[in-house]
Amino acid sequence: MSGRKTAMLTLGAIIVSTGISSNIAQAATTSAPARPQARTRVVSATVGQYLQKGYEQMRKGNYEAAVRILAAAVTADPDSVSARRYLAFALLRHGSLQEAMYQLIIIQKMAKATPFDNYTLGEAYSKMGRLNDAENCFREALKTNPNYDPARASLIKTLSSVGKYDDAFAECLTGYKAAKTDLLSRYYRILYQNVQEQKLSLRRIQEATSAAGAATGATGTTTTVQSPQQTPAQTQSRTVGETR
């Protein structure tokens, strides 16, 4: 595997570790609404266990198992924003876009969106081809947390996909300057190279298309239709007929 692919895959682990708190039990407790204290402890402990198990499955990349576990967490406590948040992320990674969007919409009604929520929503929009909406979500995530690298990385890819290369380059440089680890610095360099390659590839396609169009136009202007030439025999035959 190339160094570039290795760095790209490693960032996937960074996205999970930075987007989802490893302190699952605390997140579950703080997100639960007021309820009788004894029941709160039981529900929080149950949900916390589910979230911890789901988190571990996501770190392994086993999103199918994570979806099952986190769905059980939501069933145990439908009011847990954390449970729905992690379930939405797992559904997204599993490719269940509509289900992920459903959870994200519910979260928006339950609590103020976090950078992670906006990032996850942006990823869902991106996979659905709604790139303008995806861009807005990633920018919203960065507005709240300018150092949220997963959102910036996805924003760069989105900007490059819609041809906003200058904006993509600017985001690469911003992320590179703010990178706190060598891995992130390397990743932003790779993203910068990818944007350059995509821009160059588009330019080559445009030049090839333009050249092909020019060649077709030139051929069309030089093509003429000539009237048929009479042979000596045809001329002689017509002359004989005219003299009769």
PDB file of C-alpha atoms in Angstrom:
ATOM      1  CA  MET A   1       0.000   0.000   0.000  1.00  0.00           C
ATOM      2  CA  SER A   2       1.357   3.424  -0.926  1.00  0.00           C
ATOM      3  CA  GLY A   3       2.213   6.046   1.662  1.00  0.00           C
ATOM      4  CA  ARG A   4      -0.592   8.240   0.384  1.00  0.00           C
ATOM      5  CA  LYS A   5      -3.224   5.524   0.803  1.00  0.00           C
ATOM      6  CA  THR A   6      -1.894   4.653   4.253  1.00  0.00           C
ATOM      7  CA  ALA A   7      -2.228   8.253   5.397  1.00  0.00           C
ATOM      8  CA  MET A   8      -5.734   8.501   3.929  1.00  0.00           C
ATOM      9  CA  LEU A   9      -6.873   5.373   5.761  1.00  0.00           C
ATOM     10  CA  THR A  10      -5.252   6.430   9.003  1.00  0.00           C
ATOM     11  CA  LEU A  11      -7.239   9.651   8.993  1.00  0.00           C
ATOM     12  CA  GLY A  12     -10.388   7.545   9.149  1.00  0.00           C
ATOM     13  CA  ALA A  13      -9.325   6.450  12.609  1.00  0.00           C
ATOM     14  CA  ILE A  14      -8.608  10.066  13.529  1.00  0.00           C
ATOM     15  CA  ILE A  15     -12.110  11.069  12.433  1.00  0.00           C
ATOM     16  CA  VAL A  16     -13.656   8.515  14.735  1.00  0.00           C
ATOM     17  CA  SER A  17     -11.406   9.310  17.684  1.00  0.00           C
ATOM     18  CA  THR A  18     -11.825  13.084  17.402  1.00  0.00           C
ATOM     19  CA  GLY A  19     -15.496  13.067  16.458  1.00  0.00           C
ATOM     20  CA  ILE A  20     -16.701  10.710  19.159  1.00  0.00           C
ATOM     21  CA  SER A  21     -15.719  11.092  22.784  1.00  0.00           C
ATOM     22  CA  SER A  22     -14.036   8.024  24.229  1.00  0.00           C
ATOM     23  CA  ASN A  23     -15.605   8.869  27.584  1.00  0.00           C
ATOM     24  CA  ILE A  24     -18.861   7.247  26.542  1.00  0.00           C
ATOM     25  CA  ALA A  25     -20.427   6.798  29.963  1.00  0.00           C
ATOM     26  CA  GLN A  26     -20.017  10.469  30.830  1.00  0.00           C
ATOM     27  CA  ALA A  27     -21.486  11.546  27.482  1.00  0.00           C
ATOM     28  CA  ALA A  28     -24.503   9.319  27.994  1.00  0.00           C
ATOM     29  CA  THR A  29     -25.121  10.673  31.480  1.00  0.00           C
ATOM     30  CA  THR A  30     -24.888  14.339  30.545  1.00  0.00           C
ATOM     31  CA  SER A  31     -27.134  13.966  27.490  1.00  0.00           C
ATOM     32  CA  ALA A  32     -30.027  12.325  29.320  1.00  0.00           C
ATOM     33  CA  PRO A  33     -32.938  14.559  30.393  1.00  0.00           C
ATOM     34  CA  ALA A  34     -34.168  14.778  33.969  1.00  0.00           C
ATOM     35  CA  ARG A  35     -35.849  11.612  35.255  1.00  0.00           C
ATOM     36  CA  PRO A  36     -36.072   9.735  38.561  1.00  0.00           C
ATOM     37  CA  GLN A  37     -32.568   9.307  39.960  1.00  0.00           C
ATOM     38  CA  ALA A  38     -32.622   5.515  40.351  1.00  0.00           C
ATOM     39  CA  ARG A  39     -33.854   4.976  36.799  1.00  0.00           C
ATOM     40  CA  THR A  40     -31.337   7.510  35.514  1.00  0.00           C
ATOM     41  CA  ARG A  41     -28.476   5.494  36.943  1.00  0.00           C
ATOM     42  CA  VAL A  42     -29.780   2.250  35.435  1.00  0.00           C
ATOM     43  CA  VAL A  43     -30.469   3.727  31.994  1.00  0.00           C
ATOM     44  CA  SER A  44     -27.198   5.657  31.921  1.00  0.00           C
ATOM     45  CA  ALA A  45     -25.219   2.552  32.831  1.00  0.00           C
ATOM     46  CA  THR A  46     -26.984   0.485  30.168  1.00  0.00           C
ATOM     47  CA  VAL A  47     -26.606   3.112  27.456  1.00  0.00           C
ATOM     48  CA  GLY A  48     -23.019   3.744  28.492  1.00  0.00           C
ATOM     49  CA  GLN A  49     -22.187   0.067  28.001  1.00  0.00           C
ATOM     50  CA  TYR A  50     -23.836   0.033  24.582  1.00  0.00           C
ATOM     51  CA  LEU A  51     -22.006   3.185  23.507  1.00  0.00           C
ATOM     52  CA  GLN A  52     -18.658   1.845  24.671  1.00  0.00           C
ATOM     53  CA  LYS A  53     -19.185  -1.389  22.731  1.00  0.00           C
ATOM     54  CA  GLY A  54     -20.411   0.504  19.668  1.00  0.00           C
ATOM     55  CA  TYR A  55     -17.455   2.857  19.857  1.00  0.00           C
ATOM     56  CA  GLU A  56     -15.024  -0.067  19.920  1.00  0.00           C
ATOM     57  CA  GLN A  57     -16.688  -1.613  16.864  1.00  0.00           C
ATOM     58  CA  MET A  58     -16.421   1.685  14.979  1.00  0.00           C
ATOM     59  CA  ARG A  59     -12.735   1.936  15.810  1.00  0.00           C
ATOM     60  CA  LYS A  60     -12.326  -1.506  14.223  1.00  0.00           C
ATOM     61  CA  GLY A  61     -14.297  -0.396  11.162  1.00  0.00           C
ATOM     62  CA  ASN A  62     -17.063  -2.906  11.869  1.00  0.00           C
ATOM     63  CA  TYR A  63     -19.966  -0.541  11.276  1.00  0.00           C
ATOM     64  CA  GLU A  64     -22.590  -3.226  10.767  1.00  0.00           C
ATOM     65  CA  ALA A  65     -22.078  -4.483  14.313  1.00  0.00           C
ATOM     66  CA  ALA A  66     -21.868  -0.907  15.579  1.00  0.00           C
ATOM     67  CA  VAL A  67     -25.272  -0.111  14.066  1.00  0.00           C
ATOM     68  CA  ARG A  68     -26.887  -3.056  15.856  1.00  0.00           C
ATOM     69  CA  ILE A  69     -25.335  -2.136  19.193  1.00  0.00           C
ATOM     70  CA  LEU A  70     -26.084   1.580  18.962  1.00  0.00           C
ATOM     71  CA  ALA A  71     -29.647   0.949  17.803  1.00  0.00           C
ATOM     72  CA  ALA A  72     -30.085  -1.003  21.030  1.00  0.00           C
ATOM     73  CA  ALA A  73     -28.747   2.022  22.923  1.00  0.00           C
ATOM     74  CA  VAL A  74     -31.382   4.260  21.307  1.00  0.00           C
ATOM     75  CA  THR A  75     -34.074   1.725  22.153  1.00  0.00           C
ATOM     76  CA  ALA A  76     -32.907   1.693  25.769  1.00  0.00           C
ATOM     77  CA  ASP A  77     -32.983   5.490  25.961  1.00  0.00           C
ATOM     78  CA  PRO A  78     -34.670   7.328  23.060  1.00  0.00           C
ATOM     79  CA  ASP A  79     -33.852  10.639  24.782  1.00  0.00           C
ATOM     80  CA  SER A  80     -30.087  10.081  24.627  1.00  0.00           C
ATOM     81  CA  VAL A  81     -28.617  12.525  22.137  1.00  0.00           C
ATOM     82  CA  SER A  82     -25.259  10.763  22.342  1.00  0.00           C
ATOM     83  CA  ALA A  83     -26.787   7.406  21.422  1.00  0.00           C
ATOM     84  CA  ARG A  84     -28.531   8.893  18.382  1.00  0.00           C
ATOM     85  CA  ARG A  85     -25.394  10.832  17.436  1.00  0.00           C
ATOM     86  CA  TYR A  86     -23.178   7.762  17.364  1.00  0.00           C
ATOM     87  CA  LEU A  87     -25.887   5.708  15.671  1.00  0.00           C
ATOM     88  CA  ALA A  88     -26.154   8.343  12.933  1.00  0.00           C
ATOM     89  CA  PHE A  89     -22.405   8.202  12.367  1.00  0.00           C
ATOM     90  CA  ALA A  90     -22.386   4.399  12.254  1.00  0.00           C
ATOM     91  CA  LEU A  91     -25.328   4.377   9.822  1.00  0.00           C
ATOM     92  CA  LEU A  92     -23.514   6.867   7.614  1.00  0.00           C
ATOM     93  CA  ARG A  93     -20.367   4.758   7.528  1.00  0.00           C
ATOM     94  CA  HIS A  94     -22.461   1.672   6.864  1.00  0.00           C
ATOM     95  CA  GLY A  95     -24.028   3.377   3.837  1.00  0.00           C
ATOM     96  CA  SER A  96     -27.528   3.746   5.278  1.00  0.00           C
ATOM     97  CA  LEU A  97     -27.905   7.399   4.317  1.00  0.00           C
ATOM     98  CA  GLN A  98     -31.645   7.865   4.791  1.00  0.00           C
ATOM     99  CA  GLU A  99     -31.565   6.291   8.235  1.00  0.00           C
ATOM    100  CA  ALA A 100     -28.586   8.449   9.204  1.00  0.00           C
ATOM    101  CA  MET A 101     -30.392  11.585   8.028  1.00  0.00           C
ATOM    102  CA  TYR A 102     -33.435  10.600  10.085  1.00  0.00           C
ATOM    103  CA  GLN A 103     -31.358  10.369  13.264  1.00  0.00           C
ATOM    104  CA  LEU A 104     -29.627  13.678  12.530  1.00  0.00           C
ATOM    105  CA  ILE A 105     -32.945  15.457  12.042  1.00  0.00           C
ATOM    106  CA  ILE A 106     -34.165  14.145  15.395  1.00  0.00           C
ATOM    107  CA  ILE A 107     -30.933  15.304  17.044  1.00  0.00           C
ATOM    108  CA  GLN A 108     -31.442  18.820  15.685  1.00  0.00           C
ATOM    109  CA  LYS A 109     -34.839  18.923  17.400  1.00  0.00           C
ATOM    110  CA  MET A 110     -33.399  17.654  20.683  1.00  0.00           C
ATOM    111  CA  ALA A 111     -30.245  19.742  21.092  1.00  0.00           C
ATOM    112  CA  LYS A 112     -28.016  22.362  19.537  1.00  0.00           C
ATOM    113  CA  ALA A 113     -25.916  20.871  16.741  1.00  0.00           C
ATOM    114  CA  THR A 114     -22.260  20.215  17.560  1.00  0.00           C
ATOM    115  CA  PRO A 115     -19.389  20.376  15.045  1.00  0.00           C
ATOM    116  CA  PHE A 116     -19.572  16.587  14.885  1.00  0.00           C
ATOM    117  CA  ASP A 117     -23.295  16.729  14.072  1.00  0.00           C
ATOM    118  CA  ASN A 118     -22.706  19.208  11.252  1.00  0.00           C
ATOM    119  CA  TYR A 119     -19.792  17.153   9.978  1.00  0.00           C
ATOM    120  CA  THR A 120     -21.875  13.962   9.938  1.00  0.00           C
ATOM    121  CA  LEU A 121     -24.748  15.752   8.216  1.00  0.00           C
ATOM    122  CA  GLY A 122     -22.322  17.149   5.643  1.00  0.00           C
ATOM    123  CA  GLU A 123     -20.980  13.674   4.945  1.00  0.00           C
ATOM    124  CA  ALA A 124     -24.513  12.407   4.400  1.00  0.00           C
ATOM    125  CA  TYR A 125     -25.286  15.253   1.987  1.00  0.00           C
ATOM    126  CA  SER A 126     -22.026  14.601   0.150  1.00  0.00           C
ATOM    127  CA  LYS A 127     -22.809  10.925  -0.359  1.00  0.00           C
ATOM    128  CA  MET A 128     -26.251  11.926  -1.657  1.00  0.00           C
ATOM    129  CA  GLY A 129     -24.669  14.268  -4.215  1.00  0.00           C
ATOM    130  CA  ARG A 130     -25.925  17.432  -2.511  1.00  0.00           C
ATOM    131  CA  LEU A 131     -22.513  19.080  -2.495  1.00  0.00           C
ATOM    132  CA  ASN A 132     -23.657  22.643  -1.835  1.00  0.00           C
ATOM    133  CA  ASP A 133     -25.497  21.509   1.287  1.00  0.00           C
ATOM    134  CA  ALA A 134     -22.462  19.460   2.287  1.00  0.00           C
ATOM    135  CA  GLU A 135     -20.188  22.491   1.925  1.00  0.00           C
ATOM    136  CA  ASN A 136     -22.484  24.570   4.133  1.00  0.00           C
ATOM    137  CA  CYS A 137     -22.495  21.906   6.847  1.00  0.00           C
ATOM    138  CA  PHE A 138     -18.711  21.568   6.868  1.00  0.00           C
ATOM    139  CA  ARG A 139     -18.308  25.339   7.056  1.00  0.00           C
ATOM    140  CA  GLU A 140     -20.800  25.477   9.920  1.00  0.00           C
ATOM    141  CA  ALA A 141     -18.783  22.861  11.794  1.00  0.00           C
ATOM    142  CA  LEU A 142     -15.590  24.874  11.285  1.00  0.00           C
ATOM    143  CA  LYS A 143     -17.329  28.068  12.358  1.00  0.00           C
ATOM    144  CA  THR A 144     -17.949  26.472  15.756  1.00  0.00           C
ATOM    145  CA  ASN A 145     -14.591  24.701  15.925  1.00  0.00           C
ATOM    146  CA  PRO A 146     -11.955  26.048  13.475  1.00  0.00           C
ATOM    147  CA  ASN A 147      -9.601  23.186  14.369  1.00  0.00           C
ATOM    148  CA  TYR A 148     -12.019  20.387  13.521  1.00  0.00           C
ATOM    149  CA  ASP A 149      -9.853  18.526  11.006  1.00  0.00           C
ATOM    150  CA  PRO A 150     -12.423  15.954   9.786  1.00  0.00           C
ATOM    151  CA  ALA A 151     -14.748  18.760   8.657  1.00  0.00           C
ATOM    152  CA  ARG A 152     -11.904  20.673   6.995  1.00  0.00           C
ATOM    153  CA  ALA A 153     -10.689  17.588   5.147  1.00  0.00           C
ATOM    154  CA  SER A 154     -14.187  16.864   3.837  1.00  0.00           C
ATOM    155  CA  LEU A 155     -14.660  20.532   2.924  1.00  0.00           C
ATOM    156  CA  ILE A 156     -11.474  20.418   0.848  1.00  0.00           C
ATOM    157  CA  LYS A 157     -12.693  17.358  -1.053  1.00  0.00           C
ATOM    158  CA  THR A 158     -16.093  18.950  -1.632  1.00  0.00           C
ATOM    159  CA  LEU A 159     -14.629  22.235  -2.882  1.00  0.00           C
ATOM    160  CA  SER A 160     -12.353  20.353  -5.260  1.00  0.00           C
ATOM    161  CA  SER A 161     -15.265  18.273  -6.552  1.00  0.00           C
ATOM    162  CA  VAL A 162     -17.242  21.390  -7.525  1.00  0.00           C
ATOM    163  CA  GLY A 163     -14.239  23.116  -9.105  1.00  0.00           C
ATOM    164  CA  LYS A 164     -13.535  25.638  -6.322  1.00  0.00           C
ATOM    165  CA  TYR A 165      -9.824  24.908  -6.461  1.00  0.00           C
ATOM    166  CA  ASP A 166      -8.570  28.193  -5.004  1.00  0.00           C
ATOM    167  CA  ASP A 167     -10.811  27.770  -1.967  1.00  0.00           C
ATOM    168  CA  ALA A 168      -9.662  24.162  -1.614  1.00  0.00           C
ATOM    169  CA  PHE A 169      -5.995  25.211  -1.733  1.00  0.00           C
ATOM    170  CA  ALA A 170      -6.651  27.863   0.916  1.00  0.00           C
ATOM    171  CA  GLU A 171      -8.261  25.320   3.242  1.00  0.00           C
ATOM    172  CA  CYS A 172      -5.319  22.949   2.719  1.00  0.00           C
ATOM    173  CA  LEU A 173      -2.888  25.654   3.786  1.00  0.00           C
ATOM    174  CA  THR A 174      -5.024  26.630   6.773  1.00  0.00           C
ATOM    175  CA  GLY A 175      -5.188  23.035   7.955  1.00  0.00           C
ATOM    176  CA  TYR A 176      -1.485  22.471   7.334  1.00  0.00           C
ATOM    177  CA  LYS A 177      -0.463  25.518   9.367  1.00  0.00           C
ATOM    178  CA  ALA A 178      -2.744  24.543  12.255  1.00  0.00           C
ATOM    179  CA  ALA A 179      -1.867  20.818  12.219  1.00  0.00           C
ATOM    180  CA  LYS A 180      -0.794  19.565  15.629  1.00  0.00           C
ATOM    181  CA  THR A 181       0.654  16.227  14.516  1.00  0.00           C
ATOM    182  CA  ASP A 182       3.003  15.064  11.781  1.00  0.00           C
ATOM    183  CA  LEU A 183       0.272  12.772  10.480  1.00  0.00           C
ATOM    184  CA  LEU A 184      -2.129  15.668   9.946  1.00  0.00           C
ATOM    185  CA  SER A 185       0.591  17.776   8.319  1.00  0.00           C
ATOM    186  CA  ARG A 186       1.300  14.933   5.940  1.00  0.00           C
ATOM    187  CA  TYR A 187      -2.403  14.433   5.254  1.00  0.00           C
ATOM    188  CA  TYR A 188      -2.953  18.082   4.336  1.00  0.00           C
ATOM    189  CA  ARG A 189       0.019  17.887   1.968  1.00  0.00           C
ATOM    190  CA  ILE A 190      -1.594  14.866   0.338  1.00  0.00           C
ATOM    191  CA  LEU A 191      -4.904  16.707   0.049  1.00  0.00           C
ATOM    192  CA  TYR A 192      -3.108  19.651  -1.564  1.00  0.00           C
ATOM    193  CA  GLN A 193      -1.496  17.300  -4.100  1.00  0.00           C
ATOM    194  CA  ASN A 194      -4.855  15.669  -4.823  1.00  0.00           C
ATOM    195  CA  VAL A 195      -6.449  19.053  -5.528  1.00  0.00           C
ATOM    196  CA  GLN A 196      -3.573  19.938  -7.855  1.00  0.00           C
ATOM    197  CA  GLU A 197      -3.943  16.653  -9.717  1.00  0.00           C
ATOM    198  CA  GLN A 198      -7.705  17.053 -10.045  1.00  0.00           C
ATOM    199  CA  LYS A 199      -7.322  20.591 -11.353  1.00  0.00           C
ATOM    200  CA  LEU A 200      -4.659  19.492 -13.845  1.00  0.00           C
ATOM    201  CA  SER A 201      -6.768  16.535 -14.962  1.00  0.00           C
ATOM    202  CA  LEU A 202      -9.738  18.806 -15.642  1.00  0.00           C
ATOM    203  CA  ARG A 203      -7.534  21.192 -17.608  1.00  0.00           C
ATOM    204  CA  ARG A 204      -6.243  18.336 -19.770  1.00  0.00           C
ATOM    205  CA  ILE A 205      -9.772  17.158 -20.474  1.00  0.00           C
ATOM    206  CA  GLN A 206     -10.834  20.679 -21.424  1.00  0.00           C
ATOM    207  CA  GLU A 207      -7.813  21.104 -23.706  1.00  0.00           C
ATOM    208  CA  ALA A 208      -8.441  17.744 -25.373  1.00  0.00           C
ATOM    209  CA  THR A 209     -12.108  18.586 -25.880  1.00  0.00           C
ATOM    210  CA  SER A 210     -11.229  21.990 -27.293  1.00  0.00           C
ATOM    211  CA  ALA A 211      -8.668  20.476 -29.669  1.00  0.00           C
ATOM    212  CA  ALA A 212     -11.145  17.856 -30.866  1.00  0.00           C
ATOM    213  CA  GLY A 213     -13.760  20.534 -31.483  1.00  0.00           C
ATOM    214  CA  ALA A 214     -11.299  22.666 -33.421  1.00  0.00           C
ATOM    215  CA  ALA A 215     -10.301  19.705 -35.585  1.00  0.00           C
ATOM    216  CA  THR A 216     -13.923  18.898 -36.350  1.00  0.00           C
ATOM    217  CA  GLY A 217     -14.622  22.491 -37.281  1.00  0.00           C
ATOM    218  CA  ALA A 218     -11.586  22.673 -39.540  1.00  0.00           C
ATOM    219  CA  THR A 219     -12.608  19.508 -41.379  1.00  0.00           C
ATOM    220  CA  GLY A 220     -16.081  20.857 -41.939  1.00  0.00           C
ATOM    221  CA  THR A 221     -14.859  24.105 -43.559  1.00  0.00           C
ATOM    222  CA  THR A 222     -12.530  22.388 -45.996  1.00  0.00           C
ATOM    223  CA  THR A 223     -14.964  19.764 -47.235  1.00  0.00           C
ATOM    224  CA  THR A 224     -16.493  20.746 -50.636  1.00  0.00           C
ATOM    225  CA  VAL A 225     -18.817  18.945 -53.037  1.00  0.00           C
ATOM    226  CA  GLN A 226     -17.552  18.899 -56.617  1.00  0.00           C
ATOM    227  CA  SER A 227     -19.804  18.483 -59.640  1.00  0.00           C
ATOM    228  CA  PRO A 228     -19.253  15.243 -61.549  1.00  0.00           C
ATOM    229  CA  GLN A 229     -16.756  15.436 -64.428  1.00  0.00           C
ATOM    230  CA  GLN A 230     -17.819  14.251 -67.862  1.00  0.00           C
ATOM    231  CA  THR A 231     -15.646  11.631 -69.504  1.00  0.00           C
ATOM    232  CA  PRO A 232     -14.433  12.014 -73.126  1.00  0.00           C
ATOM    233  CA  ALA A 233     -16.797   9.219 -74.167  1.00  0.00           C
ATOM    234  CA  GLN A 234     -19.803  11.007 -72.646  1.00  0.00           C
ATOM    235  CA  THR A 235     -18.815  14.237 -74.389  1.00  0.00           C
ATOM    236  CA  GLN A 236     -18.414  12.502 -77.724  1.00  0.00           C
ATOM    237  CA  SER A 237     -21.778  10.692 -77.348  1.00  0.00           C
ATOM    238  CA  ARG A 238     -23.616  13.930 -76.599  1.00  0.00           C
ATOM    239  CA  THR A 239     -21.964  15.653 -79.567  1.00  0.00           C
ATOM    240  CA  VAL A 240     -23.002  12.886 -81.918  1.00  0.00           C
ATOM    241  CA  GLY A 241     -26.567  13.031 -80.636  1.00  0.00           C
ATOM    242  CA  GLU A 242     -26.763  16.779 -81.079  1.00  0.00           C
ATOM    243  CA  THR A 243     -25.671  16.545 -84.691  1.00  0.00           C
ATOM    244  CA  ARG A 244     -28.360  14.059 -85.568  1.00  0.00           C
TER     245      ARG A 244
END
